[in-house]
XYZ file of C-alpha atoms in Angstrom:
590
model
C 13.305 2.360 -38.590
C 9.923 1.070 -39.441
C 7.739 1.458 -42.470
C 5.838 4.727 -43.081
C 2.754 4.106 -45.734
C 0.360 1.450 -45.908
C 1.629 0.015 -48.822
C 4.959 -0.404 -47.171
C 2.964 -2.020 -43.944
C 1.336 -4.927 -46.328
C 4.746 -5.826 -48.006
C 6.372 -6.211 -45.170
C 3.732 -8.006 -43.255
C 4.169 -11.211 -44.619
C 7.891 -11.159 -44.752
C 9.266 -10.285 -40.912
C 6.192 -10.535 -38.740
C 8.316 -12.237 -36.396
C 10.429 -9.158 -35.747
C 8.247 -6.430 -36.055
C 4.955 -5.324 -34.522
C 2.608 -3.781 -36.960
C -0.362 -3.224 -34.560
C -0.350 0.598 -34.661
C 1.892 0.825 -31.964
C 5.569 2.149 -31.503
C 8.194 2.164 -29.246
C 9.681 5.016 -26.800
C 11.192 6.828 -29.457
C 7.791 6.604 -31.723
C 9.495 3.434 -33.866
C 7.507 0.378 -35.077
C 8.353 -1.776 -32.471
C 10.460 -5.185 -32.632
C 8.987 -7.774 -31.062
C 11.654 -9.234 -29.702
C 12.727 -6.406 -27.313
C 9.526 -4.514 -26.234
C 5.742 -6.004 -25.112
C 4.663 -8.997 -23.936
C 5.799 -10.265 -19.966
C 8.904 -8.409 -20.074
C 7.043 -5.654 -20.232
C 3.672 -5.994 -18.400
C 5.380 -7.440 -15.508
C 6.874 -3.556 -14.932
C 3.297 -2.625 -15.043
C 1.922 -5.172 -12.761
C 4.009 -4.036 -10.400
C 3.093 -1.105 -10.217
C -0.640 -2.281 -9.899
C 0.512 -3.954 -6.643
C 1.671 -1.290 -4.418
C -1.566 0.598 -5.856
C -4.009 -1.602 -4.819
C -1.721 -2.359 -1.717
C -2.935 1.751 -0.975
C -6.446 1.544 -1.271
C -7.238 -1.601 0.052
C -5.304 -0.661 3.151
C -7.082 2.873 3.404
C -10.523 1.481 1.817
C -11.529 -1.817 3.665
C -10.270 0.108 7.357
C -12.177 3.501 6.106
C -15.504 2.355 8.103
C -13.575 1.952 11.150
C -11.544 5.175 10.712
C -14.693 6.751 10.478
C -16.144 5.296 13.596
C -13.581 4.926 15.828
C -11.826 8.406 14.694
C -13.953 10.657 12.906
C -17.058 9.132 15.639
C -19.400 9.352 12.733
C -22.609 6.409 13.598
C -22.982 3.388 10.850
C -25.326 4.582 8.023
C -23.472 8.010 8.277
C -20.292 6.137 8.028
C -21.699 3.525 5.331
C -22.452 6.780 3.179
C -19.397 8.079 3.284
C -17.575 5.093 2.446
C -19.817 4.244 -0.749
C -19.501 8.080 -1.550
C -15.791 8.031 -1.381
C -15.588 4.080 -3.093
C -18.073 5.463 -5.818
C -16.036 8.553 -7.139
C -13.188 6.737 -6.669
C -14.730 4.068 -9.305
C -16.151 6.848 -11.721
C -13.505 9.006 -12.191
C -11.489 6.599 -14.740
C -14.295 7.275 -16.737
C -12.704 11.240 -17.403
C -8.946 9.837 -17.048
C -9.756 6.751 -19.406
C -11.047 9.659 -21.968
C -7.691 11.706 -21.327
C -5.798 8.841 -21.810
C -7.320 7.816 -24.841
C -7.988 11.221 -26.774
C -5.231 13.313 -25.195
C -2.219 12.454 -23.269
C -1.463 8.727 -24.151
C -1.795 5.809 -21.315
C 1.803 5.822 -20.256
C 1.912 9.312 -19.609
C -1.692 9.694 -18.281
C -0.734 6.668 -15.411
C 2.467 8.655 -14.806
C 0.395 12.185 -13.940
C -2.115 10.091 -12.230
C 0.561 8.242 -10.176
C 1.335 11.808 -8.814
C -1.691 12.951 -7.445
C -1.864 9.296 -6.033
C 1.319 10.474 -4.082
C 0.222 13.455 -3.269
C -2.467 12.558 -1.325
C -0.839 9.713 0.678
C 1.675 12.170 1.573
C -1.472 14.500 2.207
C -2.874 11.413 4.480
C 0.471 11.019 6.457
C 0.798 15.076 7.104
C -2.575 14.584 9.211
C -1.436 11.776 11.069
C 1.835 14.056 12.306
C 1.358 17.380 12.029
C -0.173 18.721 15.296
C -2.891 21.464 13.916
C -3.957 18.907 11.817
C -4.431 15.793 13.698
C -7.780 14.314 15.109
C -7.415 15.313 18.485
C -4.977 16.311 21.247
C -5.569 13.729 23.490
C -5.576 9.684 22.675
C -9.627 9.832 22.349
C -11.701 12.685 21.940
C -15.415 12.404 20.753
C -15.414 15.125 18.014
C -12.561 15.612 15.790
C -10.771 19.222 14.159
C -12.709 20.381 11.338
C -9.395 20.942 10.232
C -8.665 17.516 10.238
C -11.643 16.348 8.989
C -11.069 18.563 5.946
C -7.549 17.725 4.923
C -8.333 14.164 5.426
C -11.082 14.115 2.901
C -9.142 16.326 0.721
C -6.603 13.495 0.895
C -8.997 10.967 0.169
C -10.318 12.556 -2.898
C -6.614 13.503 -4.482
C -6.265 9.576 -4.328
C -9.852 9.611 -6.245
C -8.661 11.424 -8.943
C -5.042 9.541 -8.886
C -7.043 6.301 -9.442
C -9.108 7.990 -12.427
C -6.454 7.919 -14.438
C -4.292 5.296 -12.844
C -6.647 2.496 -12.661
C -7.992 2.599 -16.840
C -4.990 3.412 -18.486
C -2.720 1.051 -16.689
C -4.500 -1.911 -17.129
C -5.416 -1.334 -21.080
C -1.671 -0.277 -21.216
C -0.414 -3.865 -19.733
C -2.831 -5.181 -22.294
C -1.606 -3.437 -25.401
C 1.804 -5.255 -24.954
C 0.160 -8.043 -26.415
C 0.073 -7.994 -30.593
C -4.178 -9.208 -31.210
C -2.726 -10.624 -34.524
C 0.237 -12.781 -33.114
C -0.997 -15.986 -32.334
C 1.213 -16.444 -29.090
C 0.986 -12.752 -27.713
C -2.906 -13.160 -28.477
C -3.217 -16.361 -25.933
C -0.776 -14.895 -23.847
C -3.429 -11.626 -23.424
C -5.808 -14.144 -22.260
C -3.506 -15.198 -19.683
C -2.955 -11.606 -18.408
C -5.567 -10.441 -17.319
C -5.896 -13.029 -14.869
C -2.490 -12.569 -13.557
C -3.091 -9.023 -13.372
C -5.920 -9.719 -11.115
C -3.341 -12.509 -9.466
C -1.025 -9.184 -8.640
C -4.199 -7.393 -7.703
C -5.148 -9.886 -4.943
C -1.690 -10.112 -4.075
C -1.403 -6.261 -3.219
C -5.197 -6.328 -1.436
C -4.009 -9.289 0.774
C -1.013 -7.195 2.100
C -2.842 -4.330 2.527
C -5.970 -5.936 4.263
C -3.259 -7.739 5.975
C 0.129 -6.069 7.370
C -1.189 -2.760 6.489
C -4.256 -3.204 8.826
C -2.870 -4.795 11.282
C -0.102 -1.813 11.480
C -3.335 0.484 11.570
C -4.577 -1.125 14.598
C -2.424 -1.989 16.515
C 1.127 0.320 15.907
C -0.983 3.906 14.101
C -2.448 5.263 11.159
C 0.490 7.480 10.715
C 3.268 4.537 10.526
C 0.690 2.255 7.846
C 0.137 5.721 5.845
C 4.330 6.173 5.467
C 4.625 3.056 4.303
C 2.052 2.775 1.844
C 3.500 6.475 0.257
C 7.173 4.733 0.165
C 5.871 1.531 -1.618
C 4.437 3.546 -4.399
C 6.952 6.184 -4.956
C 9.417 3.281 -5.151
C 6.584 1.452 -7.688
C 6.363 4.444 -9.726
C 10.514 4.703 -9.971
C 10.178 0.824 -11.093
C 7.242 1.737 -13.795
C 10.052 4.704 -15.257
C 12.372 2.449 -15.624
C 10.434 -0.260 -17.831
C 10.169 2.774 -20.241
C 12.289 1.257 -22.964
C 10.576 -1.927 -22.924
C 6.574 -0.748 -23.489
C 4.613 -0.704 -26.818
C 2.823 2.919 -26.639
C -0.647 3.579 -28.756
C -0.331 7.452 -30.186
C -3.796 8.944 -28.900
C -5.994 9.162 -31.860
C -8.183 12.434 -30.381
C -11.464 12.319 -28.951
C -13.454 8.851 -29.376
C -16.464 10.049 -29.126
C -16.609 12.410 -32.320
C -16.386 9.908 -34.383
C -19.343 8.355 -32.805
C -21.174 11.745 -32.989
C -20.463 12.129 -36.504
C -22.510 8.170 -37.186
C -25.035 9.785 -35.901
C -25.345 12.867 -37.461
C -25.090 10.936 -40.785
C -27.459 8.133 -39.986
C -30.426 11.276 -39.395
C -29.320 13.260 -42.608
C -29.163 10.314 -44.787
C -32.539 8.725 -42.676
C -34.811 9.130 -46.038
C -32.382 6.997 -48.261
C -33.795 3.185 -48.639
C -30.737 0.386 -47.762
C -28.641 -0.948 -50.140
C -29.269 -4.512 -51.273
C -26.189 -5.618 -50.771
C -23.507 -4.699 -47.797
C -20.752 -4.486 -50.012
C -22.135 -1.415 -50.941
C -21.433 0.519 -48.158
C -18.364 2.842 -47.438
C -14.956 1.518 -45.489
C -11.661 2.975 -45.502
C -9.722 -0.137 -45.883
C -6.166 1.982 -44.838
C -8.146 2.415 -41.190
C -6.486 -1.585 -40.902
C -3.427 -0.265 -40.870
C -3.233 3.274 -39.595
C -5.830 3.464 -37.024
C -7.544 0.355 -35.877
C -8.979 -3.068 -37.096
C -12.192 -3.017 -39.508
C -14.926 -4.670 -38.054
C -17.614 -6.652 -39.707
C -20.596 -5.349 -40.894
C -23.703 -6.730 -38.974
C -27.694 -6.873 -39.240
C -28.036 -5.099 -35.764
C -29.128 -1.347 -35.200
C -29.546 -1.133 -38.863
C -30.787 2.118 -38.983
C -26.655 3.400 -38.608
C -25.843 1.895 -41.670
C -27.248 4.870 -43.397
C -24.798 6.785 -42.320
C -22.128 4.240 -44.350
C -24.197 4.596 -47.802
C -22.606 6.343 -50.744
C -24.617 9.093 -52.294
C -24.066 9.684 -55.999
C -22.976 13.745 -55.821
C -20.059 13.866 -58.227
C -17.611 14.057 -54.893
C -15.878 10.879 -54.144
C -15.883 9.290 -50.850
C -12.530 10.855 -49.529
C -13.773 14.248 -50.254
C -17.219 13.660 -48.685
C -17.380 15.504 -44.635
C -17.627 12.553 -42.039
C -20.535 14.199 -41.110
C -22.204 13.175 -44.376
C -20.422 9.493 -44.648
C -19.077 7.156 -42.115
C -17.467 4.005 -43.030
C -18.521 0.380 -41.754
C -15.830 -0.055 -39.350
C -17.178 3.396 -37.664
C -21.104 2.726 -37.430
C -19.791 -0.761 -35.765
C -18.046 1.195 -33.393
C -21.263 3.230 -32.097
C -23.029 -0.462 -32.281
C -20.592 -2.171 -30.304
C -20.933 1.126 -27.254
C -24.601 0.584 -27.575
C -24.614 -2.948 -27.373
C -22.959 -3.037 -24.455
C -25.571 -0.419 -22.372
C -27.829 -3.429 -21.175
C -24.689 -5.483 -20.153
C -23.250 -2.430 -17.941
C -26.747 -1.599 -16.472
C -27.514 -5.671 -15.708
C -24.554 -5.664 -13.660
C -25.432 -2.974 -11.524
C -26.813 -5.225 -9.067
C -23.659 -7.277 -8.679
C -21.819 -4.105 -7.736
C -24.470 -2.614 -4.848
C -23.816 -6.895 -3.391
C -19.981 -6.307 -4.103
C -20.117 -2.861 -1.559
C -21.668 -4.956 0.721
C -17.624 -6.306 1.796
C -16.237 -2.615 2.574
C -18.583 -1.291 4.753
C -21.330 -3.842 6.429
C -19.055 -6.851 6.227
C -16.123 -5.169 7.949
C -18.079 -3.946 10.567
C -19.589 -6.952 11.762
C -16.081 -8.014 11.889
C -16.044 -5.915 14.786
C -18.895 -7.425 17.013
C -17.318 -10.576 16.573
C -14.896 -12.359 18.392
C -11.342 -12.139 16.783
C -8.875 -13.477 18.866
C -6.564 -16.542 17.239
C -3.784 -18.251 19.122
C -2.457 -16.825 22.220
C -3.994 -13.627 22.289
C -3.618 -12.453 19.215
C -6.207 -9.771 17.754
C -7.440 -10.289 13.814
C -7.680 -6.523 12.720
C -11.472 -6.063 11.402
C -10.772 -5.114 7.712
C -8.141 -8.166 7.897
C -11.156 -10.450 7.156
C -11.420 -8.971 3.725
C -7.941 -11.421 3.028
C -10.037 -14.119 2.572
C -11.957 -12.380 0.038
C -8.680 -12.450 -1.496
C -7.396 -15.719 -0.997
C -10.744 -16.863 -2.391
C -10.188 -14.720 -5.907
C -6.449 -16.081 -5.879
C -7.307 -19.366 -5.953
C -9.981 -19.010 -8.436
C -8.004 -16.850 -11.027
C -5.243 -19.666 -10.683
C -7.911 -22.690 -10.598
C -9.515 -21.023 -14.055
C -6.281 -20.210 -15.391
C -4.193 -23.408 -14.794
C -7.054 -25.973 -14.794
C -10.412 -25.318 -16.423
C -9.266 -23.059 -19.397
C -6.767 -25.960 -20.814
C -9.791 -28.338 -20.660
C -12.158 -25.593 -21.458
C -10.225 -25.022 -24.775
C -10.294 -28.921 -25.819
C -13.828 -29.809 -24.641
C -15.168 -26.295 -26.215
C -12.856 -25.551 -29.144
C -13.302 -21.759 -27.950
C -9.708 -20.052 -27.449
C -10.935 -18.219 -24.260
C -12.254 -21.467 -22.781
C -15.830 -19.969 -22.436
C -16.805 -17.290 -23.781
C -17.126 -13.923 -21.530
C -20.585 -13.191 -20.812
C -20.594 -16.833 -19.592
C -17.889 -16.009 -17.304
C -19.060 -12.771 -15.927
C -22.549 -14.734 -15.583
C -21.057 -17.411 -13.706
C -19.691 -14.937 -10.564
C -23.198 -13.466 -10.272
C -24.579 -16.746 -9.183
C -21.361 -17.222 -6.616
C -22.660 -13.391 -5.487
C -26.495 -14.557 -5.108
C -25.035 -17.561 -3.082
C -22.975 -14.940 -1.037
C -25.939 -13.192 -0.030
C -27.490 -15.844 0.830
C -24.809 -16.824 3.125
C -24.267 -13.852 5.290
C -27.985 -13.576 5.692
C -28.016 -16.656 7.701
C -24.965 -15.472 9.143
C -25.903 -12.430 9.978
C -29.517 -13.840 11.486
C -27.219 -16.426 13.423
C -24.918 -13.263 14.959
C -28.490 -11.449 15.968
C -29.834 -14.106 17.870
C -26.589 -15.213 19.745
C -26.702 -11.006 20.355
C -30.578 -11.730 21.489
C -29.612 -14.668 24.121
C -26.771 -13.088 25.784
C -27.075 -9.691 25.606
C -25.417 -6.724 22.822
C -21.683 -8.164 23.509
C -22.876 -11.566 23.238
C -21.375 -11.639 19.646
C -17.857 -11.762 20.709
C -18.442 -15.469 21.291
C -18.803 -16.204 18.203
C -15.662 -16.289 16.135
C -14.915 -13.776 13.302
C -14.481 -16.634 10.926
C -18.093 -17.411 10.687
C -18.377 -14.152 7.958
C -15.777 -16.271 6.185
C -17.642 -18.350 3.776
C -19.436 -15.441 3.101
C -16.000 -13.457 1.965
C -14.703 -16.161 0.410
C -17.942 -16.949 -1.817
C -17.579 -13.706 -3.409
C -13.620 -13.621 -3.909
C -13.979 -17.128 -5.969
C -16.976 -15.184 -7.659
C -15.071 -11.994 -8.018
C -12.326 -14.111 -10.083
C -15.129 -15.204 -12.670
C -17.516 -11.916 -12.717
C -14.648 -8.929 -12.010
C -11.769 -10.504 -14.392
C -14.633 -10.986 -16.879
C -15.910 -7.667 -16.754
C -12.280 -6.061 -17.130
C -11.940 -8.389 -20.372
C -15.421 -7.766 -21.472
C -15.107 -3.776 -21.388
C -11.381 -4.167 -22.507
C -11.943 -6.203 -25.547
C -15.092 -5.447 -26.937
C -15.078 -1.539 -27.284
C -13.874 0.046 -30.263
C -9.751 -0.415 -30.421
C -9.384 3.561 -29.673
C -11.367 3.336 -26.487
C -9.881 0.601 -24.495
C -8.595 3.089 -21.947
C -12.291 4.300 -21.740
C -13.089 0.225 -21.844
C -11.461 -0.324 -18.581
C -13.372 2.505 -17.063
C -16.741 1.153 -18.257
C -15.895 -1.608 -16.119
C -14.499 -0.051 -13.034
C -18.100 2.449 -13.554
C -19.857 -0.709 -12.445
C -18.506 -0.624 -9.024
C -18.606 3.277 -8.924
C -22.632 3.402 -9.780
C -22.952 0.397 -7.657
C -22.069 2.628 -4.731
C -23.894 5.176 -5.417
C -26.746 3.321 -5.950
C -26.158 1.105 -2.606
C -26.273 4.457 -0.675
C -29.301 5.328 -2.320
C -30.914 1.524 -1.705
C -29.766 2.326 2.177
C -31.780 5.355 2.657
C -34.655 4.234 0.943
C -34.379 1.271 2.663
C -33.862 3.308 5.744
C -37.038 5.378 5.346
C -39.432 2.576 4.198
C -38.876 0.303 6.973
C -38.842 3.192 9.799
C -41.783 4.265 8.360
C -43.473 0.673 8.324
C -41.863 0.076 11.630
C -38.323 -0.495 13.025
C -35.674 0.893 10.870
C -33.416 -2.376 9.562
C -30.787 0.131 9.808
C -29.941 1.218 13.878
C -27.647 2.964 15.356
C -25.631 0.083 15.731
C -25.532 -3.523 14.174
C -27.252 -5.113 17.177
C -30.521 -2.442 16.751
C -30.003 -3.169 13.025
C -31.415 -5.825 10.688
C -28.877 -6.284 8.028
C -29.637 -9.901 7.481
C -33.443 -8.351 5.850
C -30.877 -6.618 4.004
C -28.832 -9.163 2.802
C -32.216 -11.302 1.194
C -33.478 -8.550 -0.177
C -30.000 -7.904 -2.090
C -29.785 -11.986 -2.853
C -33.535 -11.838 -4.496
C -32.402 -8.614 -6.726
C -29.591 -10.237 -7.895
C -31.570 -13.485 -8.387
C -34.109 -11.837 -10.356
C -30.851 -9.982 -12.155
C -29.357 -12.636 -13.007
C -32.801 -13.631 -14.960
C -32.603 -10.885 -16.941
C -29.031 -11.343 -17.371
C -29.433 -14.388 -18.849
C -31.366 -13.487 -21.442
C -29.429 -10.460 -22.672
C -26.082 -12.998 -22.625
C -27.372 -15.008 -24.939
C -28.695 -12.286 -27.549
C -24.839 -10.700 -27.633
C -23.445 -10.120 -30.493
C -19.722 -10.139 -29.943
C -17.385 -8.285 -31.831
C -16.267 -9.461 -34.748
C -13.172 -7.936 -36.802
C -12.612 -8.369 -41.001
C -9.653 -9.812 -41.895
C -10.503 -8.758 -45.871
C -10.880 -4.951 -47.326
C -14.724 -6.334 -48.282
C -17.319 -5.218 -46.037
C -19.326 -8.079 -46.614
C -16.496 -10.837 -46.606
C -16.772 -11.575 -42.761
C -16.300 -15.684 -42.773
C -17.557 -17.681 -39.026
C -13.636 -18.530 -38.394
C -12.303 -14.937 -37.335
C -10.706 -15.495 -34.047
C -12.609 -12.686 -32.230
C -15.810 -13.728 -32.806
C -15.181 -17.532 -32.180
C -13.460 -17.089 -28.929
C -15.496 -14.669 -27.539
């Protein structure tokens, strides 16, 4: 159907653009695509659907998992608190291993479809110990120890939905990204634009589940919110088949990080040789444009790689030579660009450990707090987290509708600003966050002080809302930036892998927060009262909360100061390594 050589590819380039998609993808039946019946909305829209019911799952499991643990399972807070960033933190590092499957091995489309199993499996998992007898909590309404039994198969359940979002969570997002042709013009803008309406169907799946799924949780049973979350996604996944016809599908290319392995090994073996005086001279493989990638510009960073691109005069020509002896340009880029973006991915660390913050501490204050609206009716605790929604809802749609148009004409950059700005931009609303539910949090403690340990339940729930809704409107500038960030700027064969860099963040973050707990734990027991208790009211989160605000002030410091030393990627549009001209699109938009 489509063209088969290179040769082929540049002829008919120029001519029918409009109707095919030369972009290294194909269609279901491994076609070049046309453009007019596969990619773009028609196609992502399947995908974001899917996203949806997803995030509709663990939001409603996730945000209500400290008071399951609690109220159920009878474990106290910091136990509880552990568990939770535990669970959140393998649940955020596993797309690292599924974003490599998908990438090297099995394809994104079929990796989300596997993944989208054991997602199933352990709802279904999660329901069984809601209904079957030997394998509920308890006998009896309340009980103060749970079944080991239970306790097992729930966990179990928890962490087959772990490994479901390993591969669900990277290679459906790059997938709904790879609809979109880089070197179409309309599709390219129209990338832009997805992202944040993925994160629009994101929001829209976390409200419902921090909502109506909560809400069923406390006040109807686990059991009955767990069936319905299982029914949503098997009917999500039937949806996601069915779009089959309509997706653009990158062939895996085998492991990424070989290729990055074999720079190296070059770059040592040829350490000795001096640089050439002029870039040109380096190796590229200009048929890599077509068959496997975009070439990237050659830049002055990391230099010592280069070596690994220079041509050694042994009678062999290049194609002969072992790519462990001779890299091209476009491949020693590829290891810069990963190692360029270490600092980035470690300086938002501290964003993360303020991010876990809004699943464990923040729900649970929700629960000293007086929720009643209305004539008697009772907020759910995790149903505060909406408004961390709402707030990321209306700032994907404010940046979106409103500041990117103006953005683009006061700024001339396509994005509107570029990324690291972005991403930069959220940390400050997270600092400010902080902030906020420190002097909430000192304001709940003293009310607690006055009128005794239920004294709290006069104040209304809402108070912890600025502090929720500061980090969803910062969450729409920092998370949406890092998913674009990790998405765009890795190496075209690793965008699977991209999205898993980003999700890592979060996953480290909770680690790491655990970790800052206990040593918190130990060095303030040790120095006097512990600031964490056996309950909030013997607790003193809000010391907590400012020391969190003055790491991620002094972060963002740092932060600063890496941003502006980025170099962004920056794709060749010619065969010559050293013909990289200012106006490529990549560079000036990012």
């Amino acid at each position: 159907m489509g063209p088969k050589n290179g040769a082929e590819t540049r002829s008919l380039r120029s001519v029918d653009q409009e109707k095919w998609v030369y972009d290294s993808s194909v269609d279901h039946k491994g076609r070049v695509p046309l453009r007019s019946s596969t990619g773009v909305w028609k196609a992502s829209l399947f995908i974001i659907a899917i996203e949806f019911s997803e995030r509709l799952s663990y939001f409603g499991i996730a945000t209500s998992l400290i008071i399951y643990l609690t109220r159920v399972m009878h474990e106290d807070l910091k136990t509880a608190a552990r568990s939770v960033n535990y669970w959140s933190g393998v649940t955020t590092l596993m797309p690292l291993l599924g974003g490599f499957v998908a990438d090297a091995y099995l394809g994104r489309y079929s990796t989300v479809f596997v993944s989208s199993i054991m997602y199933l499996l352990g709802l279904i998992l999660l329901t069984l110990s809601q209904f079957v007898p030997s394998l509920k909590a308890c006998d009896a309404e309340l009980c103060h120890e749970p079944r080991k039994v239970h306790e097992v198969v729930f966990f179990l359940a928890l962490y087959l939905i772990s490994i479901g979002t390993g591969g669900h969570k990277p290679a459906l997002e790059s997938f709904g990204a790879d609809q979109f042709d880089d070197d179409h013009n309309e599709e390219r803008k129209n990338k832009m634009s997805y992202f944040n309406w993925w994160n629009f169907g994101l929001c829209s799946g976390l409200l419902l589940g921090v909502t109506i799924i909560v809400y069923i949780q406390d006040h109807i049973s686990w059991g009955v919110a767990y069936i319905i979350l299982t029914a949503v996604l098997a009917l999500s996944l039937a949806v996601f088949i069915i779009g089959r016809p309509f997706y653009r599908y990158r062939v895996p290319t085998g492991s990424p990080l070989t290729p990055m392995l074999q720079v190296i090994v070059a770059a040592f073996k040829k350490r000795n040789l001096p640089y050439p005086s002029n870039p040109a001279e380096l190796y590229e493989v200009p048929e890599l444009q077509i068959h496997k990638g975009r070439l990237l510009c050659h830049t002055q960073k990391l230099r010592f790689l280069d070596k690994a691109a220079i041509m050694e005069d042994n009678g062999n020509g290049a194609e002969k030579q072992s790519p462990w002896r001779l890299a091209s340009v476009t491949k020693v880029e590829e290891v810069k660009l990963i190692l360029n973006m270490i600092p980035i991915w470690l300086v938002t660390l501290p964003f993360g450990i303020s991010v876990a913050q809004t699943a464990t501490f923040f729900i649970k204050q929700s629960t000293t707090l007086g929720r009643n609206v209305g004539n008697g009716f009772l907020i759910p605790p995790a149903s505060v987290y909406a408004i961390c929604a709402i707030g990321m809802i209306i700032s994907v749609t404010v940046y979106e509708k409103i500041l990117v148009p103006i953005l683009r004409r006061v700024t001339g950059n396509e994005r509107g600003i570029k990324i690291l700005q972005r991403i930069g931009i959220g940390m400050v609303f997270s600092v400010a966050a902080m902030v906020t539910s420190a002097l909430v949090e000192r304001k709940r403690l003293s009310v607690v002080e006055k009128n005794g340990a239920k004294g709290s339940l006069t104040m209304s729930v809402f108070w912890l809302g600025p502090q929720f809704l500061i980090f969803g409107i910062g969450d729409g500038f920092t998370i949406v930036g890092l998913q674009e960030y990790f998405y765009d700027q890795v190496p075209d064969s690793m965008r699977s892998l991209g999205i898993a860099f980003y999700l890592s963040v979060i996953g480290a973050a909770n680690f790491l927060s655990s970790v800052l707990i206990t040593v918190v734990d130990h060095v303030t027991k040790k120095y006097g009262r512990s600031w964490f208790g056996k309950d909030l009211n013997s607790s003193r989160l809000d010391n907590f909360y400012w020391l969190l605000a003055a790491m991620g002030a002094a972060n963002l410091v740092v932060y600063v100061a890496l941003a502006r030393r980025y170099s962004y990627k920056n794709v060749n549009r010619s065969v010559a390594v050293a013909d990289c001209s200012g106006d490529d699109w990549e560079r000036s938009m990012a």
